[in-house]
Coordinates of C-alpha atoms in Angstrom, one line a residue:
X229 CA 5.9 18.7 -5.2
X230 CA 3.3 18.4 -2.3
X231 CA 4.0 20.0 1.0
X232 CA 3.2 17.8 4.0
X233 CA 1.2 19.0 7.0
X234 CA 4.4 19.5 8.9
X235 CA 5.8 21.7 6.1
X236 CA 8.4 19.2 5.0
X237 CA 9.0 18.6 1.3
X238 CA 10.0 15.0 0.4
X239 CA 13.1 14.6 -1.7
X240 CA 11.9 14.1 -5.3
X241 CA 13.8 11.4 -7.1
X242 CA 14.9 11.8 -10.7
X243 CA 12.4 11.0 -13.4
X244 CA 14.6 8.2 -14.8
X245 CA 16.4 5.8 -12.5
X246 CA 20.1 5.4 -13.6
X247 CA 22.2 2.5 -12.3
X248 CA 25.9 2.5 -11.5
X249 CA 26.8 1.7 -15.2
X250 CA 24.8 4.7 -16.4
X251 CA 22.0 2.6 -17.8
X252 CA 18.3 3.6 -17.4
X253 CA 16.1 1.2 -15.5
X254 CA 13.0 0.5 -17.5
X255 CA 11.0 -0.6 -14.4
X256 CA 8.5 2.2 -13.7
X257 CA 8.5 3.9 -17.1
X258 CA 5.0 4.4 -18.6
X259 CA 4.2 3.5 -22.2
X260 CA 5.1 6.9 -23.6
X261 CA 8.4 7.1 -21.7
X262 CA 9.3 3.6 -22.9
X263 CA 8.6 4.5 -26.5
X264 CA 10.7 7.7 -26.1
X265 CA 13.8 6.0 -24.7
X266 CA 13.6 3.2 -27.2
X267 CA 13.5 5.7 -30.0
X268 CA 16.5 7.5 -28.6
X269 CA 18.8 4.5 -28.9
X270 CA 18.3 4.3 -32.6
X271 CA 15.4 1.8 -33.1
X272 CA 13.8 2.7 -36.5
X273 CA 10.8 5.0 -36.1
X274 CA 8.4 2.5 -37.7
X275 CA 9.4 -0.2 -35.2
X276 CA 9.3 1.9 -32.0
X277 CA 5.7 1.2 -31.1
X278 CA 6.0 -2.5 -31.8
X279 CA 9.3 -2.8 -29.9
X280 CA 7.9 -0.9 -26.9
X281 CA 4.8 -3.1 -26.8
X282 CA 7.0 -6.2 -26.9
X283 CA 9.3 -5.0 -24.1
X284 CA 6.3 -3.9 -22.0
X285 CA 4.7 -7.4 -22.3
X286 CA 8.0 -9.1 -21.4
X287 CA 8.6 -6.9 -18.4
X288 CA 5.2 -6.6 -16.9
X289 CA 3.3 -9.7 -18.2
X290 CA 6.1 -12.2 -18.1
X291 CA 8.3 -10.6 -15.4
X292 CA 11.6 -11.1 -17.2
X293 CA 14.7 -9.3 -16.0
X294 CA 17.0 -10.0 -19.0
X295 CA 16.7 -8.8 -22.5
X296 CA 18.0 -12.2 -23.7
X297 CA 14.7 -13.7 -22.7
X298 CA 12.7 -11.6 -25.1
X299 CA 12.5 -14.2 -27.8
X300 CA 10.3 -12.3 -30.2
X301 CA 12.6 -9.2 -30.2
X302 CA 15.4 -9.3 -32.9
X303 CA 18.9 -9.9 -31.7
X304 CA 20.2 -6.5 -32.8
X305 CA 17.5 -4.7 -31.0
X306 CA 18.1 -6.9 -27.9
X307 CA 21.8 -5.9 -28.1
X308 CA 20.9 -2.2 -28.2
X309 CA 18.5 -2.5 -25.3
X310 CA 21.1 -4.3 -23.2
X311 CA 23.7 -1.6 -24.0
X312 CA 21.5 1.2 -22.7
X313 CA 19.0 -0.2 -20.2
X314 CA 18.4 -2.6 -17.3
X315 CA 15.3 -4.2 -15.8
X316 CA 16.3 -4.1 -12.2
X317 CA 14.4 -4.8 -9.0
X318 CA 15.6 -3.2 -5.7
X319 CA 17.5 -5.4 -3.3
X320 CA 15.5 -7.6 -0.8
X321 CA 17.4 -7.1 2.4
X322 CA 15.3 -9.5 4.3
X323 CA 12.2 -11.7 3.6
X324 CA 10.3 -12.9 6.6
X325 CA 7.7 -15.6 6.6
X326 CA 5.0 -15.7 9.3
X327 CA 3.4 -18.7 10.8
X328 CA 0.1 -17.7 9.2
X329 CA 1.6 -17.4 5.7
X330 CA 2.1 -13.7 5.7
X331 CA 5.3 -12.6 4.0
X332 CA 7.2 -9.3 4.7
X333 CA 9.8 -7.9 2.4
X334 CA 12.4 -5.3 3.6
X335 CA 13.4 -3.6 0.4
X336 CA 16.5 -1.4 -0.1
X337 CA 16.4 1.0 -3.0
X338 CA 19.4 2.3 -5.0
X339 CA 20.1 5.2 -2.7
X340 CA 20.2 3.0 0.4
X341 CA 16.8 3.9 1.7
X342 CA 14.4 1.2 2.7
X343 CA 10.7 0.4 2.9
X344 CA 8.5 -2.7 3.6
X345 CA 5.8 -4.5 1.6
X346 CA 3.6 -7.3 3.0
X347 CA 1.8 -10.2 1.3
X348 CA -1.2 -11.5 3.1
X349 CA -2.8 -14.8 1.9
X350 CA -6.4 -15.5 2.6
X351 CA -8.8 -18.2 1.5
X352 CA -10.3 -16.3 -1.4
X353 CA -7.5 -13.7 -2.2
X354 CA -3.9 -12.7 -1.7
X355 CA -3.4 -9.1 -0.8
X356 CA -0.1 -7.1 -1.2
X357 CA 0.2 -4.2 1.1
X358 CA 2.4 -1.6 -0.7
X359 CA 4.4 1.4 0.6
X360 CA 4.4 4.8 -1.0
X361 CA 7.0 6.7 1.0
X362 CA 10.2 6.0 2.9
X363 CA 8.9 6.9 6.4
X364 CA 5.8 9.0 7.0
X365 CA 5.1 12.6 8.0
X366 CA 1.7 12.1 9.6
X367 CA 2.8 11.1 13.1
X368 CA -0.3 9.1 14.0
X369 CA 0.4 8.2 17.6
X370 CA -0.7 4.6 17.4
X371 CA 1.2 3.7 14.2
X372 CA 4.8 2.4 14.3
X373 CA 5.6 3.8 10.9
X374 CA 4.5 7.2 12.2
X375 CA 7.5 7.2 14.6
X376 CA 9.8 7.4 11.6
X377 CA 10.8 10.7 10.0
X378 CA 9.8 11.2 6.4
X379 CA 12.8 10.7 4.1
X380 CA 11.3 10.9 0.6
X381 CA 8.5 9.8 -1.8
X382 CA 9.0 6.5 -3.6
X383 CA 9.2 6.7 -7.4
X384 CA 6.7 4.9 -9.6
X385 CA 9.3 2.3 -10.4
X386 CA 9.9 1.7 -6.7
X387 CA 6.2 1.3 -6.1
X388 CA 5.8 -1.1 -9.0
X389 CA 8.9 -3.0 -7.9
X390 CA 7.1 -4.1 -4.7
X391 CA 4.6 -5.9 -6.9
X392 CA 7.3 -7.5 -9.0
X393 CA 9.3 -8.7 -6.0
X394 CA 6.2 -10.3 -4.5
X395 CA 5.4 -12.1 -7.7
X396 CA 9.0 -13.2 -8.0
X397 CA 8.9 -14.7 -4.5
X398 CA 5.5 -16.4 -5.1
X399 CA 6.7 -17.8 -8.5
X400 CA 3.8 -16.3 -10.3
X401 CA 5.3 -15.4 -13.7
X402 CA 5.1 -19.0 -15.1
X403 CA 1.3 -18.5 -15.4
X404 CA 0.8 -14.7 -15.2
X405 CA -3.0 -14.5 -15.1
X406 CA -4.4 -18.0 -14.2
X407 CA -4.1 -19.0 -10.5
X408 CA -2.3 -15.8 -9.5
X409 CA -1.6 -15.4 -5.8
X410 CA -1.4 -11.6 -5.6
X411 CA -5.0 -10.9 -6.5
X412 CA -5.4 -7.5 -4.7
X413 CA -3.3 -4.5 -3.8
X414 CA -3.8 -2.1 -0.9
X415 CA -1.9 1.1 -0.7
X416 CA -1.7 0.8 3.1
X417 CA 2.0 0.4 3.7
X418 CA 4.5 3.0 4.8
X419 CA 3.6 6.6 4.0
X420 CA 0.5 8.6 2.9
X421 CA -0.2 7.7 -0.8
X422 CA -2.0 11.0 -1.5
X423 CA 1.1 13.0 -0.5
X424 CA 2.8 11.1 -3.4
X425 CA -0.1 11.3 -5.8
X426 CA 1.6 11.5 -9.2
X427 CA 4.0 8.5 -8.5
X428 CA 1.2 6.4 -7.0
X429 CA -1.1 7.2 -9.9
X430 CA 1.6 6.3 -12.5
X431 CA 2.5 3.1 -10.7
X432 CA -1.1 1.9 -10.4
X433 CA -1.7 2.7 -14.1
X434 CA 1.2 0.4 -14.9
X435 CA -0.1 -2.3 -12.7
X436 CA -3.7 -2.0 -14.1
X437 CA -2.5 -2.0 -17.8
X438 CA -4.3 -4.8 -19.7
X439 CA -1.1 -5.8 -21.6
X440 CA 1.0 -6.2 -18.4
X441 CA 0.2 -7.2 -14.9
X442 CA -3.5 -6.8 -15.6
X443 CA -4.8 -6.1 -12.1
X444 CA -8.3 -4.7 -12.2
X445 CA -8.9 -1.3 -10.5
X446 CA -11.7 -3.0 -8.5
X447 CA -9.0 -5.1 -6.8
X448 CA -7.0 -2.0 -5.8
X449 CA -7.7 0.0 -2.6
X450 CA -5.9 3.2 -1.7
X451 CA -5.9 4.1 1.9
X452 CA -5.6 7.8 3.0
X453 CA -5.6 9.5 6.4
X454 CA -7.8 12.1 4.9
X455 CA -5.9 14.3 2.5
X456 CA -9.0 16.1 1.4
X457 CA -7.7 18.0 -1.6
X458 CA -6.6 14.8 -3.4
X459 CA -9.4 12.5 -2.5
X460 CA -11.7 13.5 -5.4
X461 CA -8.6 13.4 -7.7
X462 CA -8.0 9.8 -6.6
X463 CA -11.5 8.8 -7.7
X464 CA -11.5 10.7 -10.9
X465 CA -7.9 10.1 -12.1
X466 CA -7.2 6.6 -10.7
X467 CA -10.6 5.2 -10.0
X468 CA -9.6 2.7 -7.4
X469 CA -11.5 1.8 -4.2
X470 CA -11.1 4.2 -1.3
X471 CA -10.3 3.4 2.3
X472 CA -10.1 6.1 5.0
X473 CA -8.2 5.9 8.2
X474 CA -10.8 7.2 10.6
X475 CA -10.0 5.8 14.0
X476 CA -12.1 8.3 15.9
X477 CA -15.6 9.9 15.7
X478 CA -14.9 13.2 17.5
X479 CA -12.5 15.9 16.3
X480 CA -10.8 16.3 19.7
X481 CA -9.9 12.6 19.9
X482 CA -8.9 12.3 16.2
X483 CA -6.8 15.4 16.4
X484 CA -4.9 14.0 19.4
X485 CA -4.1 10.6 17.8
X486 CA -4.0 11.8 14.2
X487 CA -2.5 15.3 13.8
X488 CA -3.7 15.6 10.2
X489 CA -7.2 16.1 11.6
X490 CA -6.1 19.6 12.7
X491 CA -5.7 20.4 9.0
X492 CA -8.6 18.4 7.6
X493 CA -11.5 18.0 10.1
X494 CA -13.9 15.1 10.3
X495 CA -16.5 17.1 8.6
X496 CA -14.2 17.9 5.7
X497 CA -13.0 14.2 5.4
X498 CA -16.6 12.8 5.5
X499 CA -17.8 15.4 3.0
X500 CA -15.0 14.3 0.6
X501 CA -16.1 10.7 1.1
X502 CA -19.7 11.6 0.2
X503 CA -18.4 13.2 -3.0
X504 CA -16.0 10.4 -3.9
X505 CA -16.5 9.5 -7.6
X506 CA -17.8 6.0 -8.1
X507 CA -18.8 5.3 -4.5
X508 CA -22.1 3.4 -4.3
X509 CA -23.5 0.4 -2.4
X510 CA -21.8 -2.1 -4.5
X511 CA -18.5 -0.3 -4.1
X512 CA -18.4 1.0 -0.6
X513 CA -15.9 3.3 1.1
X514 CA -14.0 1.4 3.8
X515 CA -13.4 3.1 7.1
X516 CA -10.4 1.7 9.1
X517 CA -10.9 1.9 12.8
X518 CA -8.1 0.8 15.2
X519 CA -9.5 -0.3 18.5
X520 CA -7.6 1.6 21.2
X521 CA -8.6 0.7 24.8
X522 CA -10.2 3.6 26.6
X523 CA -9.6 6.0 23.7
X524 CA -12.1 5.3 20.9
X525 CA -13.9 2.1 21.8
X526 CA -16.9 3.0 23.9
X527 CA -20.5 2.2 23.1
X528 CA -21.1 5.9 22.6
X529 CA -18.3 6.0 20.0
X530 CA -19.9 3.1 18.1
X531 CA -23.3 4.8 18.1
X532 CA -21.7 8.1 16.9
X533 CA -20.0 6.3 14.1
X534 CA -23.3 5.0 12.9
X535 CA -24.8 8.5 13.2
X536 CA -22.0 10.0 11.1
X537 CA -22.2 7.5 8.3
X538 CA -26.0 8.0 8.1
X539 CA -25.7 11.8 8.3
X540 CA -23.3 12.0 5.3
X541 CA -25.3 9.2 3.5
X542 CA -22.1 7.2 2.9
X543 CA -22.1 3.8 1.2
X544 CA -19.6 2.4 3.7
X545 CA -18.3 -0.5 5.7
X546 CA -16.1 -0.3 8.8
X547 CA -13.0 -2.5 9.3
X548 CA -12.4 -2.8 13.0
X549 CA -8.7 -3.4 13.6
X550 CA -7.5 -4.8 16.9
X551 CA -4.6 -2.6 17.8
X552 CA -1.3 -4.2 16.9
X553 CA 1.3 -3.5 19.6
X554 CA 4.8 -2.4 18.9
X555 CA 7.8 -1.6 21.2
X556 CA 7.3 1.7 23.1
X557 CA 3.7 2.3 22.3
X558 CA 1.5 3.9 24.9
X559 CA -1.7 2.2 23.6
X560 CA -3.4 -1.1 24.4
X561 CA -5.7 -3.1 22.3
X562 CA -9.4 -2.9 23.4
X563 CA -10.7 -5.9 25.3
X564 CA -12.2 -8.6 23.0
X565 CA -15.6 -8.3 24.5
X566 CA -15.7 -4.6 23.8
X567 CA -14.5 -5.0 20.2
X568 CA -17.3 -7.5 19.6
X569 CA -19.8 -5.2 21.3
X570 CA -18.6 -2.3 19.2
X571 CA -19.0 -4.4 16.1
X572 CA -22.5 -5.5 17.1
X573 CA -23.7 -1.9 17.7
X574 CA -22.5 -0.8 14.3
X575 CA -24.1 -3.9 12.6
X576 CA -27.4 -3.1 14.4
X577 CA -27.2 0.3 12.8
X578 CA -27.3 -1.4 9.4
X579 CA -23.5 -1.0 8.6
X580 CA -21.1 -3.9 8.1
X581 CA -18.4 -3.9 10.7
X582 CA -16.2 -7.0 10.5
X583 CA -13.3 -7.4 12.9
X584 CA -10.0 -7.8 11.0
X585 CA -7.9 -10.8 11.8
X586 CA -4.4 -9.7 13.0
X587 CA -1.9 -11.2 10.5
X588 CA 1.9 -11.4 10.6
X589 CA 2.2 -10.1 14.1
X590 CA 5.1 -12.5 14.8
X591 CA 7.2 -10.8 12.1
X592 CA 5.9 -7.2 12.9
X593 CA 4.0 -7.2 9.6
X594 CA 0.5 -6.4 10.9
X595 CA -1.4 -3.2 10.3
X596 CA 0.4 -0.2 11.9
X597 CA 3.6 -2.2 12.6
X598 CA 5.7 -1.5 9.5
X599 CA 8.9 0.4 10.1
X600 CA 12.0 0.4 8.0
X601 CA 15.1 -1.2 9.4
X602 CA 17.0 2.0 8.5
X603 CA 16.7 2.7 12.2
X604 CA 19.0 -0.2 13.2
X605 CA 18.2 -2.5 16.0
X606 CA 20.4 -5.1 17.7
X607 CA 19.7 -8.8 17.1
X608 CA 18.8 -9.1 20.8
X609 CA 16.2 -6.4 20.5
X610 CA 14.7 -7.9 17.4
X611 CA 14.5 -11.3 19.1
X612 CA 12.8 -9.7 22.1
X613 CA 10.2 -7.9 19.9
X614 CA 9.5 -11.1 17.9
X615 CA 9.0 -13.0 21.2
X616 CA 6.7 -10.4 22.6
X617 CA 4.7 -10.3 19.4
X618 CA 4.4 -14.1 19.3
X619 CA 2.9 -14.1 22.8
X620 CA 0.4 -11.5 21.7
X621 CA -0.5 -13.6 18.7
X622 CA -1.0 -16.7 20.9
X623 CA -3.3 -14.7 23.2
X624 CA -5.3 -13.5 20.2
X625 CA -5.7 -17.1 18.9
X626 CA -7.0 -18.2 22.3
X627 CA -9.6 -15.4 22.1
X628 CA -10.7 -16.6 18.6
X629 CA -10.4 -13.5 16.4
X630 CA -12.8 -13.4 13.5
X631 CA -11.9 -12.4 10.0
X632 CA -12.7 -9.1 8.3

């Protein structure tokens, strides 16, 4: 169990998810666990490995939710499996579809807690933004999720389920590998992934398995606010791309908007980036930088960002994120001219600094806007928020946002 910066310990869910009928949910079990539970129901020892491989393929490669669909598994084994197990996705409380093609899923887990996942289609890829916790403990001032209290870590099964739900909704299972629409995953949803390291690692290993979903580690990015002790572990044990929520170039500013900086300073975070296993020019670290008017968006900030990246000799690019508003925030998005100027200064310093196109603002699905509906709102309030977000999106379109 990892202790968060505020000293809170997330509730740890049981190793195996048991449904109301006392059956074990197979979703989220790794290969060894799957073999173990199959052996425990009386499948002959010499068949266990074969049956586990068959079930694994049906669940993760074909996306089935019923044992009856496992045509190459004998009837008696299918009967035993159905008596003891389920293949159960969490409930989709609400699926929202943006004008720009973005899809947001509000997912309710077995204990009633909720989290959100977002699918973002682009010309050359489709990215699924995945949550790792219910709520968040980091309290970043500009992030809507940060206004929630941390409830608990998600299990590996609950993390994998977000991928399964998206593929269900996008009708991907008919042709599991060719023409897939979810081509990339970013662990950038609700929560801090490195404060739920073991479950995130297990879930991503399931997703990367070459006999299942088959998503390459090169197409997976884990975003952290700078949990220094686990950053090297992430590179060594998971091996996915690293993104770091930077958002400021001075400790005083970063500590104000991101309290985690009081525990892990800029120097510690950037040193950990320099030591990140597998980082090189062809596989750069991404720095996420929300553009906050009058806070972190000056010309001097841009030049200092270049200086820091050079000082630590980082193979890096910077994603400039126009701040996405949410009800009650004290921050404003930087003026477009200043965002472009900031980008130009960083580019002139030899570092890629694209401006990310805001996506899904009309359904509160953009970066920094995710928040579980566990904190209930009236229909009138939701309508007002959607209307306000729509006006912001229309203003952005008039300004001509460029893609990142």
